[in-house]
Amino acid sequence: MIERKPGNIGRTLSIPRTATIEGGVDYPGPVVIDGTVLGDVNCLSLIVTERGVIEGTIKSEEVTVMGEVTGEIFANLLTLKAACSVNADIVHKRLLLENGSFFEGKSRRHTDPLRLL
């Protein structure tokens, strides 16, 4: 499970649209990705904006995808917004799919998906 450190929970890590990160992102608080991450993302909560791209494994309490994700997603709450593109196997406790979202892969419900990694 993701370790919550009180001092970092309120601080959001933002990856700007002009940035490309090759390697993983491991952060104890919320993360917003507007750029590209080529690697795994482990955080408390994650928002992938319309321009955001992740190629890797995501592990987070809450994930909201508006952009593109390829790989795997492990989340207690996973929301796929309209116009997002997700080509991934997902393990979730709760899954919300908006009309117009694109999802291709396997979906599996689990009572505690974050313990599987």
Short mmCIF file of C-alpha atoms in Angstrom, two decimals:
data_model
loop_
_atom_site.label_atom_id
_atom_site.label_comp_id
_atom_site.label_asym_id
_atom_site.label_seq_id
_atom_site.Cartn_x
_atom_site.Cartn_y
_atom_site.Cartn_z
CA MET A 1 0.00 0.00 0.00
CA ILE A 2 1.09 3.57 -0.58
CA GLU A 3 2.65 5.17 2.47
CA ARG A 4 0.96 8.43 3.36
CA LYS A 5 3.24 11.06 4.81
CA PRO A 6 1.22 13.94 6.28
CA GLY A 7 3.69 16.60 5.14
CA ASN A 8 3.39 15.64 1.46
CA ILE A 9 -0.28 14.74 1.04
CA GLY A 10 -1.38 18.33 0.39
CA ARG A 11 1.37 19.03 -2.17
CA THR A 12 0.60 18.11 -5.76
CA LEU A 13 3.35 17.02 -8.12
CA SER A 14 2.64 18.35 -11.63
CA ILE A 15 4.34 17.07 -14.77
CA PRO A 16 3.94 19.86 -17.38
CA ARG A 17 2.95 19.23 -20.98
CA THR A 18 6.46 20.02 -22.24
CA ALA A 19 8.09 17.38 -20.01
CA THR A 20 8.91 13.77 -20.85
CA ILE A 21 10.04 11.58 -17.98
CA GLU A 22 11.85 8.35 -18.81
CA GLY A 23 11.67 6.32 -15.63
CA GLY A 24 9.27 5.95 -12.76
CA VAL A 25 7.44 8.49 -10.64
CA ASP A 26 7.07 7.54 -6.96
CA TYR A 27 5.36 10.27 -4.92
CA PRO A 28 3.42 10.05 -1.63
CA GLY A 29 0.84 12.70 -2.59
CA PRO A 30 -1.35 13.62 -5.56
CA VAL A 31 0.13 13.72 -9.08
CA VAL A 32 -1.16 15.50 -12.21
CA ILE A 33 0.38 14.45 -15.53
CA ASP A 34 -0.01 16.83 -18.45
CA GLY A 35 3.18 15.60 -20.16
CA THR A 36 4.58 12.13 -20.88
CA VAL A 37 5.81 9.47 -18.45
CA LEU A 38 7.59 6.44 -19.90
CA GLY A 39 7.69 4.34 -16.74
CA ASP A 40 5.68 3.35 -13.69
CA VAL A 41 3.68 5.80 -11.56
CA ASN A 42 3.08 5.13 -7.86
CA CYS A 43 1.21 7.86 -5.96
CA LEU A 44 -1.71 8.66 -3.66
CA SER A 45 -3.98 9.99 -6.43
CA LEU A 46 -3.41 10.54 -10.13
CA ILE A 47 -4.97 12.69 -12.84
CA VAL A 48 -3.88 12.15 -16.44
CA THR A 49 -5.02 15.26 -18.31
CA GLU A 50 -6.24 15.38 -21.92
CA ARG A 51 -2.63 15.84 -23.11
CA GLY A 52 -1.12 13.41 -20.59
CA VAL A 53 0.45 10.12 -21.67
CA ILE A 54 1.66 7.24 -19.50
CA GLU A 55 3.35 4.07 -20.73
CA GLY A 56 3.83 1.84 -17.71
CA THR A 57 2.17 0.49 -14.58
CA ILE A 58 0.05 2.78 -12.41
CA LYS A 59 -0.58 2.11 -8.72
CA SER A 60 -2.75 4.67 -6.94
CA GLU A 61 -5.74 4.97 -4.60
CA GLU A 62 -7.64 7.08 -7.16
CA VAL A 63 -6.93 7.39 -10.88
CA THR A 64 -8.73 9.68 -13.33
CA VAL A 65 -7.77 9.33 -16.99
CA MET A 66 -8.61 11.97 -19.57
CA GLY A 67 -5.56 11.29 -21.77
CA GLU A 68 -3.72 8.12 -22.83
CA VAL A 69 -2.52 5.16 -20.76
CA THR A 70 -0.80 2.00 -22.01
CA GLY A 71 0.22 -0.73 -19.56
CA GLU A 72 -1.47 -1.73 -16.30
CA ILE A 73 -3.57 0.15 -13.74
CA PHE A 74 -4.12 -0.86 -10.11
CA ALA A 75 -6.54 1.49 -8.32
CA ASN A 76 -9.27 1.49 -5.70
CA LEU A 77 -11.25 3.98 -7.80
CA LEU A 78 -10.61 4.23 -11.54
CA THR A 79 -12.47 6.81 -13.64
CA LEU A 80 -12.15 6.78 -17.42
CA LYS A 81 -13.39 10.10 -18.79
CA ALA A 82 -14.93 10.71 -22.22
CA ALA A 83 -12.33 10.80 -25.03
CA CYS A 84 -9.63 9.04 -22.97
CA SER A 85 -7.70 6.14 -24.50
CA VAL A 86 -6.73 3.26 -22.20
CA ASN A 87 -5.02 0.19 -23.60
CA ALA A 88 -4.26 -1.61 -20.36
CA ASP A 89 -5.15 -4.43 -18.04
CA ILE A 90 -6.87 -2.93 -15.01
CA VAL A 91 -7.50 -4.14 -11.48
CA HIS A 92 -9.91 -1.98 -9.52
CA LYS A 93 -12.28 -1.88 -6.59
CA ARG A 94 -14.62 0.60 -8.35
CA LEU A 95 -14.68 1.47 -12.04
CA LEU A 96 -16.47 4.41 -13.68
CA LEU A 97 -16.62 4.59 -17.48
CA GLU A 98 -17.96 7.73 -19.12
CA ASN A 99 -19.70 7.57 -22.48
CA GLY A 100 -17.06 8.11 -25.16
CA SER A 101 -14.14 6.64 -23.22
CA PHE A 102 -12.00 4.05 -25.04
CA PHE A 103 -10.84 0.99 -23.08
CA GLU A 104 -9.16 -2.10 -24.44
CA GLY A 105 -7.75 -4.75 -22.13
CA LYS A 106 -8.76 -6.95 -19.23
CA SER A 107 -10.77 -5.61 -16.31
CA ARG A 108 -10.78 -7.35 -12.95
CA ARG A 109 -12.54 -6.29 -9.77
CA HIS A 110 -10.68 -6.90 -6.51
CA THR A 111 -11.41 -5.86 -2.92
CA ASP A 112 -7.85 -4.54 -2.44
CA PRO A 113 -6.11 -4.03 -5.79
CA LEU A 114 -3.14 -2.15 -4.34
CA ARG A 115 -1.99 -5.23 -2.44
CA LEU A 116 -1.52 -7.19 -5.66
CA LEU A 117 1.72 -5.42 -6.62
#
